[in-house]
């Protein structure tokens, strides 16, 4: 569990949750990766994390997590206390009523434990979009599809949802910022990631209790309460890797940064390779720059360094919860990173 605060009795600790995208590793079967995700969730509960989320990606060589509702069900069944979430269900890949059914079923089985993140991303390639029966403008209907999900969960669908919901599900909109007005107007939580969550270099030192992120300030100001989210709730998603030294943390973070950067050139996010095999000097100048940018957007370092950066992010965004993501090719290093993360106390 996170250690008690000793120097500021009035300060509040921000809940820390993990997002595992089930990134694959070279030479490891996808089935093993999914088993490891469930095992990691069990360990995360023992370490005292607030929640554990999973994601949805289709036909991506480097990601085994394609069905978040199925994987969330496995994790909820393998744990008993922490929250379980989807980060998220990609709405354009499913009929809205089917999404509402999945939410209703798992909420009935695990009441008051689930967080439902709803995203608008399309298939990674045109071939994937074709097999998902997605048109190129499917994301443009995201707002209407979310409304249909809410109608089904609220008993306003043309047909009756089964099982009939008895407990409101906690719903969130995944966004880099552009869909914050939708979240506010629909009375849903917001899961925010991307460059905007990091304070600008020229920003004043963040102050406790105040958010300077204008988009999130507008979200809170215009929020309309709902049964799914009675008050504004901001979850900030940020990639994080922790190690005993800055060098070890960079080494651990490099494989995902490498895969992310090269996917921009190749169009394929590939399985993570061991860091020892990666030589940035063999990349093109553009690829090397992309690797460095990916590393810069990853909070990595010693526990003290990571806690300082996460605190700055929380005070910049006013986050109610941190959703910590990031894949590694070294399972032992990843487990050590989780243990170090669980020992942090990030204060609002």
Short mmCIF file of C-alpha atoms in Angstrom, two decimals, residues 14-21 40 44 49-55 82-90 115-118 170 172-175 190-194 197-198 233-241 297-299 310 313-314 317 319-327 338 341 346:
data_model
loop_
_atom_site.label_atom_id
_atom_site.label_comp_id
_atom_site.label_asym_id
_atom_site.label_seq_id
_atom_site.Cartn_x
_atom_site.Cartn_y
_atom_site.Cartn_z
CA UNK A 14 -4.18 10.56 -5.84
CA UNK A 15 -5.39 7.01 -6.61
CA UNK A 16 -2.98 5.14 -8.87
CA UNK A 17 -4.27 2.64 -11.42
CA UNK A 18 -2.56 0.63 -14.14
CA UNK A 19 -3.47 0.33 -17.82
CA UNK A 20 -2.08 -2.80 -19.48
CA UNK A 21 -2.43 -2.84 -23.29
CA UNK A 40 -0.11 -8.73 -13.23
CA UNK A 44 -1.36 -5.07 -8.64
CA UNK A 49 -3.26 -0.18 -6.73
CA UNK A 50 -6.67 1.46 -7.04
CA UNK A 51 -7.58 -0.14 -10.37
CA UNK A 52 -6.45 -2.10 -13.41
CA UNK A 53 -7.59 -1.26 -16.94
CA UNK A 54 -7.25 -3.02 -20.31
CA UNK A 55 -7.51 -1.76 -23.89
CA UNK A 82 -9.62 -3.16 -6.87
CA UNK A 83 -11.55 -1.54 -9.68
CA UNK A 84 -11.35 -2.96 -13.19
CA UNK A 85 -11.66 -0.79 -16.27
CA UNK A 86 -11.61 -0.63 -20.06
CA UNK A 87 -9.31 1.96 -21.52
CA UNK A 88 -11.23 1.56 -23.61
CA UNK A 89 -13.96 -0.04 -25.64
CA UNK A 90 -13.62 1.36 -29.16
CA UNK A 115 -14.98 1.63 -15.01
CA UNK A 116 -16.04 1.83 -18.64
CA UNK A 117 -13.84 3.94 -20.87
CA UNK A 118 -15.32 4.60 -24.31
CA UNK A 170 -19.33 4.50 -14.21
CA UNK A 172 -15.78 7.78 -19.15
CA UNK A 173 -14.89 9.30 -22.52
CA UNK A 174 -11.32 8.69 -23.71
CA UNK A 175 -9.84 11.78 -25.31
CA UNK A 190 -12.94 12.07 -18.85
CA UNK A 191 -9.82 9.98 -19.39
CA UNK A 192 -7.25 12.34 -20.86
CA UNK A 193 -3.87 11.51 -22.36
CA UNK A 194 -1.38 12.92 -24.81
CA UNK A 197 -1.29 16.59 -19.79
CA UNK A 198 2.33 17.72 -19.38
CA UNK A 233 -14.04 13.23 -12.78
CA UNK A 234 -10.70 13.49 -14.57
CA UNK A 235 -8.47 10.47 -15.00
CA UNK A 236 -5.11 11.29 -16.55
CA UNK A 237 -3.41 8.55 -18.56
CA UNK A 238 0.37 8.77 -18.70
CA UNK A 239 3.10 6.26 -19.65
CA UNK A 240 5.38 5.61 -16.67
CA UNK A 241 8.43 3.44 -16.03
CA UNK A 297 6.49 11.81 -23.22
CA UNK A 298 7.15 8.80 -20.97
CA UNK A 299 7.61 9.65 -17.31
CA UNK A 310 3.57 12.96 -11.66
CA UNK A 313 1.02 16.58 -13.96
CA UNK A 314 -1.62 16.19 -11.25
CA UNK A 317 -4.53 18.89 -14.77
CA UNK A 319 -6.44 14.87 -11.96
CA UNK A 320 -8.67 12.81 -9.68
CA UNK A 321 -6.85 9.61 -10.65
CA UNK A 322 -3.72 8.61 -12.54
CA UNK A 323 -3.91 5.78 -15.05
CA UNK A 324 -0.33 4.60 -15.50
CA UNK A 325 0.49 2.80 -18.72
CA UNK A 326 3.66 1.67 -20.44
CA UNK A 327 4.87 -1.67 -21.73
CA UNK A 338 5.13 -1.78 -10.47
CA UNK A 341 5.13 2.78 -8.41
CA UNK A 346 1.41 11.56 -5.47
#
